[in-house]
């Protein structure tokens, strides 16, 4: 299996500690034993939002704010590489071309690349490039809902849905830096054209990521 996992910054930085990064590193090592290529893309998270919010007070451009977010993703990626130790390639990867020369037995850890692109978009590009069997987004919600469950307690969770059905839900969301809620619409277009199954799970329980690989998770599947 060839696999790409997006680790949301919301779960990586919910508790900025050795123990938090270590628990994700341990489950990624276990997953790597089940697949021949594993790429992990790190999001920015709480620290990223704090810096971006201050930048907005200076009326910075969206592109500049995105660049702040990219730096935050690289900080998280470097911490994850530290936690993975020798199991990881020791540099943060930004571009698809870099992967070709990385040994397949190493976990590849990536950060953001260019302004205007979310880490969802980067994950989708990596997944397409390696012809991934699966793209997993581990975030702080347990799947796709008909509406935002934080705003509407009657929102219904959808376990399986088509790309088009997912797109109609995403169109309700703001698409700008720091507000790619649930998934980036432009990333979905890549996933759809390459027919890559997408699974969205609550990664606050790190074992749920492993369950998604094994097919017995509690999230939502888009295909």
XYZ file of N, CA and C in Angstrom:
669
model
N 0.837 -1.196 0.000
C 0.000 0.000 0.000
C 0.877 1.253 0.000
N 0.483 2.243 -0.788
C 1.119 3.556 -0.777
C 0.133 4.535 -0.136
N 0.611 5.254 0.842
C -0.286 5.992 1.729
C 0.229 7.406 2.004
N -0.698 8.371 2.014
C -0.401 9.735 2.441
C -1.316 10.077 3.610
N -0.739 10.636 4.653
C -1.508 11.035 5.837
C -1.286 12.519 6.102
N -2.383 13.257 6.255
C -2.292 14.641 6.717
C -2.550 14.656 8.216
N -1.565 15.118 8.964
C -1.737 15.274 10.411
C -2.081 16.727 10.682
N -3.320 16.974 11.045
C -3.768 18.340 11.278
C -2.980 19.018 12.383
N -2.659 20.289 12.157
C -1.959 21.041 13.186
C -2.756 21.135 14.475
N -4.076 21.051 14.347
C -4.937 21.132 15.537
C -4.677 19.995 16.512
N -4.287 18.824 15.989
C -4.005 17.696 16.890
C -2.529 17.653 17.280
N -1.660 18.100 16.376
C -0.231 18.087 16.697
C 0.122 19.111 17.764
N -0.557 20.261 17.733
C -0.213 21.332 18.670
C -1.262 21.534 19.763
N -2.224 20.620 19.827
C -3.212 20.723 20.912
C -2.496 20.681 22.255
N -1.474 19.839 22.314
C -0.584 19.792 23.479
C 0.830 19.780 22.926
N 1.500 20.910 22.982
C 2.833 21.032 22.410
C 3.839 20.410 23.375
N 4.025 19.092 23.228
C 4.870 18.366 24.168
C 5.544 17.188 23.480
N 6.604 16.713 24.085
C 7.312 15.525 23.602
C 6.360 14.340 23.527
N 5.544 14.185 24.554
C 4.651 13.024 24.624
C 3.635 13.029 23.481
N 3.118 14.201 23.129
C 2.110 14.268 22.073
C 2.706 13.883 20.721
N 3.863 14.435 20.397
C 4.497 14.095 19.129
C 4.958 12.640 19.114
N 5.380 12.160 20.250
C 5.869 10.793 20.354
C 4.767 9.772 20.076
N 3.544 10.064 20.547
C 2.464 9.101 20.340
C 2.106 8.984 18.860
N 2.191 10.100 18.117
C 1.934 10.033 16.684
C 3.087 9.349 15.957
N 4.301 9.601 16.409
C 5.458 8.938 15.807
C 5.352 7.422 15.964
N 4.927 6.967 17.137
C 4.835 5.526 17.385
C 3.811 4.856 16.479
N 2.665 5.496 16.283
C 1.645 4.881 15.430
C 2.066 4.942 13.968
N 2.798 5.979 13.567
C 3.285 6.063 12.185
C 4.317 4.979 11.900
N 5.146 4.676 12.875
C 6.113 3.587 12.706
C 5.383 2.262 12.509
N 4.302 2.062 13.256
C 3.513 0.839 13.124
C 2.851 0.766 11.754
N 2.326 1.891 11.275
C 1.688 1.939 9.963
C 2.712 1.680 8.860
N 3.915 2.215 9.018
C 4.939 2.054 7.978
C 5.241 0.584 7.716
N 5.129 -0.234 8.727
C 5.380 -1.668 8.553
C 4.331 -2.335 7.674
N 3.203 -1.645 7.458
C 2.119 -2.209 6.667
C 2.090 -1.658 5.241
N 2.959 -0.713 4.906
C 2.920 -0.129 3.567
C 4.330 0.103 3.028
N 4.427 0.185 1.712
C 5.758 0.317 1.100
C 6.167 1.773 0.916
N 5.229 2.700 1.040
C 5.573 4.125 0.964
C 4.626 4.911 1.850
N 5.181 5.697 2.767
C 4.370 6.497 3.675
C 4.861 7.943 3.658
N 3.952 8.839 3.310
C 4.234 10.276 3.328
C 3.297 10.929 4.326
N 3.844 11.771 5.198
C 3.052 12.463 6.214
C 3.206 13.966 6.000
N 2.083 14.663 5.905
C 2.094 16.119 5.725
C 1.548 16.760 6.997
N 2.328 17.678 7.576
C 1.944 18.305 8.843
C 1.243 19.639 8.620
N 0.180 19.858 9.371
C -0.509 21.137 9.347
C 0.135 22.121 10.316
N -0.448 23.326 10.391
C 0.148 24.383 11.207
C -0.351 24.430 12.636
N -1.678 24.399 12.792
C -2.246 24.327 14.134
C -2.350 25.635 14.901
N -2.458 25.493 16.207
C -2.745 26.621 17.101
C -1.708 27.733 16.996
N -0.440 27.371 17.043
C 0.628 28.376 16.981
C 0.552 29.146 15.666
N 0.285 28.429 14.595
C 0.137 29.052 13.276
C -0.970 30.096 13.302
N -2.121 29.758 13.844
C -3.259 30.675 13.878
C -2.937 31.923 14.706
N -2.223 31.722 15.803
C -1.887 32.859 16.663
C -1.014 33.859 15.918
N -0.011 33.363 15.208
C 0.851 34.251 14.430
C 0.086 34.904 13.283
N -0.751 34.120 12.610
C -1.511 34.667 11.489
C -2.488 35.744 11.950
N -3.090 35.547 13.109
C -4.045 36.539 13.613
C -3.370 37.877 13.910
N -2.149 37.822 14.436
C -1.419 39.067 14.678
C -1.071 39.733 13.343
N -0.648 38.923 12.362
C -0.313 39.472 11.041
C -1.509 40.159 10.400
N -2.696 39.617 10.629
C -3.904 40.221 10.069
C -4.136 41.624 10.636
N -3.702 41.843 11.874
C -3.849 43.161 12.488
C -2.976 44.207 11.794
N -1.928 43.731 11.117
C -1.069 44.627 10.334
C -1.564 44.762 8.893
N -2.725 44.170 8.620
C -3.311 44.195 7.276
C -2.386 43.571 6.223
N -1.712 42.500 6.608
C -0.841 41.783 5.665
C -1.681 41.117 4.583
N -1.077 40.902 3.451
C -1.776 40.227 2.354
C -2.017 38.765 2.714
N -2.995 38.144 2.042
C -3.274 36.727 2.276
C -2.064 35.868 1.941
N -1.320 36.265 0.907
C -0.117 35.533 0.529
C 0.911 35.563 1.651
N 1.089 36.725 2.267
C 2.049 36.856 3.365
C 1.604 36.018 4.559
N 0.307 36.043 4.843
C -0.234 35.256 5.950
C -0.044 33.770 5.682
N -0.197 33.373 4.427
C 0.047 31.978 4.052
C 1.494 31.580 4.305
N 2.419 32.485 4.030
C 3.839 32.195 4.243
C 4.141 31.958 5.720
N 3.452 32.690 6.583
C 3.586 32.453 8.022
C 3.118 31.040 8.355
N 2.001 30.637 7.751
C 1.472 29.292 7.977
C 2.431 28.216 7.519
N 3.094 28.441 6.402
C 4.044 27.464 5.864
C 5.187 27.231 6.853
N 5.697 28.327 7.437
C 6.778 28.194 8.419
C 6.314 27.360 9.611
N 5.069 27.575 10.053
C 4.528 26.808 11.189
C 4.449 25.323 10.863
N 4.061 24.982 9.638
C 3.985 23.563 9.263
C 5.366 22.924 9.297
N 6.392 23.686 8.954
C 7.754 23.148 8.961
C 8.260 22.939 10.390
N 7.864 23.803 11.297
C 8.219 23.601 12.702
C 7.628 22.285 13.209
N 6.353 22.055 12.903
C 5.703 20.811 13.335
C 6.339 19.599 12.664
N 6.679 19.740 11.382
C 7.307 18.632 10.659
C 8.672 18.298 11.265
N 9.420 19.322 11.649
C 10.733 19.071 12.241
C 10.623 18.367 13.588
N 9.613 18.745 14.373
C 9.397 18.062 15.646
C 9.005 16.600 15.422
N 8.165 16.353 14.411
C 7.747 14.982 14.130
C 8.940 14.148 13.663
N 9.793 14.721 12.836
C 11.006 14.015 12.408
C 11.873 13.676 13.622
N 11.964 14.619 14.555
C 12.726 14.369 15.780
C 12.156 13.177 16.545
N 10.826 13.113 16.604
C 10.172 12.014 17.323
C 10.332 10.677 16.599
N 10.352 10.711 15.283
C 10.480 9.480 14.486
C 11.903 8.937 14.469
N 12.860 9.814 14.661
C 14.258 9.383 14.674
C 14.695 8.782 13.352
N 15.408 7.677 13.401
C 15.980 7.051 12.211
C 14.934 6.499 11.251
N 13.688 6.374 11.702
C 12.637 5.861 10.808
C 12.230 6.898 9.767
N 12.597 8.154 9.988
C 12.196 9.224 9.075
C 13.378 9.720 8.257
N 13.073 10.184 7.056
C 14.023 10.962 6.279
C 14.249 12.253 7.055
N 15.505 12.681 7.162
C 15.848 13.705 8.146
C 15.700 15.161 7.685
N 15.076 15.369 6.544
C 14.791 16.733 6.087
C 13.293 16.886 5.829
N 12.780 18.086 6.070
C 11.382 18.367 5.738
C 11.270 18.510 4.224
N 10.358 17.741 3.639
C 10.186 17.742 2.187
C 9.084 18.720 1.798
N 9.345 19.489 0.742
C 8.365 20.459 0.261
C 7.846 20.106 -1.130
N 8.691 19.508 -1.955
C 8.344 19.321 -3.365
C 8.325 17.847 -3.752
N 7.468 17.538 -4.689
C 7.298 16.170 -5.174
C 8.613 15.607 -5.697
N 9.391 16.431 -6.393
C 10.621 15.968 -7.017
C 11.615 15.406 -6.001
N 11.534 15.867 -4.764
C 12.469 15.419 -3.737
C 12.267 13.953 -3.362
N 11.050 13.455 -3.539
C 10.718 12.108 -3.065
C 11.463 11.022 -3.828
N 11.740 11.270 -5.096
C 12.337 10.253 -5.952
C 13.632 9.667 -5.388
N 14.409 10.484 -4.698
C 15.715 10.037 -4.205
C 15.718 9.628 -2.737
N 14.527 9.541 -2.145
C 14.427 9.155 -0.731
C 14.164 7.653 -0.635
N 14.939 6.925 0.152
C 14.711 5.477 0.304
C 13.283 5.180 0.743
N 12.702 4.147 0.170
C 11.293 3.827 0.453
C 11.066 3.313 1.868
N 12.134 2.924 2.551
C 11.947 2.446 3.922
C 11.868 3.590 4.933
N 12.030 4.821 4.466
C 11.957 5.978 5.355
C 10.579 6.635 5.276
N 10.084 7.082 6.422
C 8.851 7.874 6.452
C 9.202 9.284 5.985
N 8.475 9.768 4.999
C 8.714 11.100 4.456
C 7.795 12.093 5.167
N 8.367 13.124 5.771
C 7.577 14.125 6.492
C 7.652 15.444 5.731
N 6.490 16.007 5.453
C 6.405 17.209 4.613
C 5.762 18.374 5.363
N 6.108 19.578 4.912
C 5.443 20.784 5.368
C 4.800 21.476 4.185
N 4.282 22.670 4.414
C 3.667 23.419 3.327
C 4.697 23.833 2.282
N 4.208 24.222 1.109
C 5.099 24.541 0.003
C 4.983 25.998 -0.429
N 3.888 26.365 -1.084
C 3.760 27.700 -1.646
C 2.516 28.412 -1.112
N 2.564 29.759 -1.018
C 1.372 30.513 -0.636
C 0.217 30.220 -1.579
N -0.986 30.212 -1.040
C -2.159 29.924 -1.854
C -2.553 28.466 -1.836
N -1.696 27.627 -1.241
C -1.978 26.192 -1.162
C -2.074 25.768 0.299
N -3.086 25.020 0.640
C -3.183 24.453 1.977
C -2.376 23.162 2.029
N -2.168 22.630 3.232
C -1.497 21.330 3.340
C -2.392 20.214 2.801
N -3.715 20.425 2.763
C -4.597 19.465 2.079
C -4.208 19.370 0.601
N -3.970 20.520 -0.004
C -3.594 20.573 -1.419
C -2.256 19.865 -1.632
N -1.294 20.145 -0.755
C 0.007 19.484 -0.860
C -0.136 17.969 -0.710
N -0.957 17.547 0.246
C -1.176 16.110 0.457
C -1.760 15.451 -0.786
N -2.723 16.131 -1.389
C -3.357 15.584 -2.595
C -2.349 15.473 -3.732
N -1.482 16.471 -3.883
C -0.457 16.419 -4.930
C 0.510 15.264 -4.695
N 0.949 15.080 -3.449
C 1.841 13.970 -3.126
C 1.151 12.634 -3.393
N -0.122 12.539 -2.997
C -0.874 11.295 -3.203
C -0.997 10.967 -4.686
N -1.261 11.986 -5.490
C -1.371 11.777 -6.925
C -0.036 11.359 -7.518
N 1.047 11.999 -7.065
C 2.374 11.738 -7.621
C 2.839 10.307 -7.369
N 2.543 9.765 -6.194
C 3.008 8.399 -5.889
C 1.943 7.346 -6.202
N 0.816 7.803 -6.783
C -0.308 6.891 -7.069
C -0.750 6.187 -5.783
N -1.028 6.997 -4.775
C -1.404 6.468 -3.462
C -2.718 5.699 -3.529
N -2.799 4.683 -2.708
C -4.041 3.920 -2.581
C -5.037 4.631 -1.682
N -4.510 5.485 -0.804
C -5.363 6.087 0.217
C -4.750 7.391 0.711
N -5.627 8.368 0.962
C -5.241 9.626 1.607
C -6.080 9.757 2.870
N -5.409 9.867 4.004
C -6.090 9.995 5.293
C -5.867 11.392 5.847
N -6.939 12.052 6.222
C -6.805 13.332 6.927
C -7.198 13.123 8.379
N -6.218 13.263 9.260
C -6.455 13.140 10.700
C -6.593 14.542 11.266
N -7.784 14.850 11.754
C -8.071 16.207 12.220
C -8.766 16.132 13.578
N -9.494 17.184 13.965
C -10.128 17.192 15.287
C -11.637 16.995 15.217
N -12.137 16.511 14.090
C -13.549 16.117 13.973
C -13.599 14.679 13.462
N -14.678 13.980 13.773
C -14.713 12.548 13.483
C -15.385 12.206 12.165
N -15.261 13.090 11.180
C -15.812 12.779 9.867
C -16.566 13.941 9.257
N -17.322 13.621 8.234
C -18.074 14.626 7.481
C -19.508 14.682 8.000
N -20.005 15.896 8.201
C -21.372 16.103 8.653
C -22.137 16.916 7.617
N -23.436 16.794 7.652
C -24.280 17.544 6.726
C -24.112 19.048 6.924
N -23.842 19.452 8.174
C -23.558 20.839 8.530
C -22.496 20.826 9.623
N -21.993 21.989 9.962
C -20.989 22.088 11.011
C -21.601 21.632 12.336
N -21.138 20.496 12.910
C -21.742 19.982 14.150
C -21.489 20.887 15.347
N -20.512 21.796 15.235
C -20.245 22.712 16.344
C -21.271 23.829 16.388
N -21.939 24.041 15.249
C -22.953 25.092 15.172
C -24.369 24.536 15.188
N -24.514 23.303 14.725
C -25.841 22.686 14.665
C -25.773 21.282 15.248
N -26.328 21.134 16.425
C -26.264 19.832 17.109
C -27.085 18.760 16.395
N -27.939 19.172 15.463
C -28.742 18.199 14.713
C -28.079 17.777 13.399
N -26.871 18.254 13.153
C -26.149 17.860 11.940
C -25.923 16.355 11.937
N -26.067 15.756 10.765
C -25.945 14.296 10.653
C -24.584 13.899 10.086
N -23.962 12.928 10.721
C -22.682 12.411 10.244
C -22.937 11.503 9.035
N -22.060 11.630 8.038
C -22.183 10.839 6.812
C -20.967 9.925 6.728
N -21.203 8.636 6.761
C -20.093 7.673 6.792
C -19.440 7.471 5.427
N -20.245 7.485 4.374
C -19.711 7.289 3.016
C -20.405 8.277 2.073
N -19.610 8.935 1.237
C -20.192 9.880 0.288
C -19.298 10.012 -0.942
N -19.904 10.487 -2.018
C -19.178 10.649 -3.271
C -18.381 11.951 -3.243
N -17.459 12.072 -4.197
C -16.713 13.324 -4.329
C -17.672 14.509 -4.510
N -18.699 14.318 -5.336
C -19.643 15.406 -5.615
C -20.423 15.798 -4.366
N -20.827 14.817 -3.597
C -21.564 15.105 -2.358
C -20.672 15.856 -1.373
N -19.428 15.453 -1.300
C -18.486 16.131 -0.411
C -18.230 17.561 -0.891
N -18.141 17.723 -2.190
C -17.907 19.049 -2.765
C -19.032 20.007 -2.394
N -20.259 19.536 -2.426
C -21.391 20.410 -2.115
C -21.351 20.875 -0.665
N -20.791 20.056 0.219
C -20.639 20.443 1.625
C -19.503 21.455 1.772
N -18.390 21.219 1.068
C -17.237 22.108 1.155
C -17.535 23.502 0.612
N -18.422 23.577 -0.359
C -18.751 24.871 -0.959
C -19.377 25.842 0.051
N -19.842 25.306 1.169
C -20.420 26.148 2.221
C -19.328 26.775 3.094
N -18.080 26.301 2.937
C -16.998 26.731 3.804
C -16.163 27.849 3.184
N -15.554 28.661 4.053
C -14.645 29.708 3.583
C -13.346 29.071 3.117
N -12.855 29.516 1.968
C -11.616 28.980 1.414
C -10.550 30.079 1.416
N -9.883 30.240 2.558
C -8.792 31.199 2.672
C -7.857 30.724 3.772
N -6.630 31.294 3.878
C -5.666 30.815 4.864
C -6.257 30.697 6.262
N -6.052 29.518 6.860
C -6.539 29.283 8.209
C -7.996 28.883 8.276
N -8.692 28.853 7.128
C -10.114 28.533 7.146
C -10.468 27.430 6.149
N -9.533 26.526 5.907
C -9.836 25.368 5.058
C -10.540 24.335 5.939
N -11.749 24.641 6.310
C -12.460 23.805 7.266
C -12.796 22.452 6.652
N -12.367 21.420 7.321
C -12.597 20.029 6.924
C -11.681 19.598 5.797
N -11.740 20.278 4.643
C -10.856 19.923 3.529
C -10.856 21.056 2.518
N -9.748 21.155 1.797
C -9.577 22.205 0.801
C -10.254 21.780 -0.508
N -11.108 22.641 -1.027
C -11.854 22.330 -2.247
C -10.921 22.041 -3.425
N -9.841 22.796 -3.553
C -8.911 22.561 -4.657
C -8.203 21.222 -4.497
N -7.985 20.790 -3.265
C -7.377 19.483 -3.017
C -8.327 18.367 -3.431
N -9.611 18.570 -3.183
C -10.596 17.556 -3.557
C -10.598 17.321 -5.066
N -10.393 18.363 -5.849
C -10.360 18.219 -7.306
C -9.238 17.278 -7.738
N -8.101 17.369 -7.059
C -6.972 16.480 -7.376
C -7.299 15.046 -6.985
N -7.841 14.886 -5.786
C -8.204 13.549 -5.304
C -9.212 12.901 -6.235
N -10.181 13.699 -6.686
C -11.225 13.171 -7.563
C -10.667 12.754 -8.918
N -9.835 13.588 -9.513
C -9.325 13.266 -10.854
C -8.418 12.026 -10.841
N -7.792 11.761 -9.691
C -6.919 10.586 -9.592
C -7.610 9.406 -8.925
N -8.884 9.602 -8.560
C -9.691 8.531 -7.970
C -9.005 7.914 -6.738
N -8.558 8.792 -5.847
C -7.923 8.355 -4.605
C -8.956 8.385 -3.493
N -9.091 7.281 -2.793
C -10.025 7.268 -1.664
C -9.505 8.195 -0.572
N -10.420 9.005 -0.019
C -10.095 9.943 1.052
C -10.860 9.536 2.305
N -10.160 9.458 3.416
C -10.797 9.154 4.703
C -10.517 10.297 5.670
N -11.559 10.811 6.289
C -11.419 11.870 7.282
C -11.794 11.311 8.648
N -10.861 11.434 9.587
C -11.052 10.842 10.914
C -10.671 11.848 12.000
N -11.097 11.528 13.205
C -10.640 12.275 14.373
C -9.321 11.664 14.827
N -8.241 12.395 14.589
C -6.922 11.883 14.922
C -6.467 12.212 16.329
N -7.346 12.788 17.143
C -6.962 13.050 18.540
C -6.655 11.731 19.243
N -7.347 10.663 18.827
C -6.974 9.303 19.228
C -6.050 8.779 18.129
N -4.767 8.721 18.410
C -3.801 8.351 17.368
C -4.037 6.958 16.791
N -4.650 6.076 17.576
C -4.916 4.721 17.093
C -5.985 4.706 15.997
N -6.792 5.766 15.931
C -7.806 5.859 14.883
C -7.140 5.959 13.507
N -5.946 6.506 13.448
C -5.216 6.573 12.181
C -4.872 5.163 11.711
N -4.409 4.342 12.627
C -4.114 2.944 12.300
C -5.381 2.208 11.891
N -6.482 2.480 12.588
C -7.743 1.820 12.242
C -8.208 2.230 10.847
N -7.938 3.457 10.446
C -8.306 3.905 9.103
C -7.539 3.110 8.046
N -6.281 2.837 8.307
C -5.470 2.035 7.390
C -6.022 0.617 7.304
N -6.459 0.097 8.430
C -6.944 -1.287 8.490
C -8.403 -1.422 8.054
N -9.115 -0.282 7.928
C -10.477 -0.310 7.402
C -11.588 -0.415 8.416
N -11.285 -0.215 9.700
C -12.353 -0.313 10.718
C -12.443 0.946 11.575
N -12.334 2.104 10.917
C -12.335 3.396 11.591
C -13.754 3.897 11.848
N -13.866 5.053 12.505
C -15.168 5.654 12.807
C -15.372 6.975 12.071
N -14.597 7.196 11.016
C -14.693 8.455 10.273
C -15.582 8.357 9.057
N -15.248 9.166 8.041
C -16.036 9.204 6.800
C -15.127 8.890 5.611
N -15.687 8.173 4.634
C -14.955 7.811 3.425
C -15.539 8.535 2.227
N -14.659 9.110 1.418
C -15.080 9.824 0.202
C -14.430 9.125 -0.988
N -15.238 8.703 -1.942
C -14.710 7.998 -3.116
C -15.715 8.055 -4.267
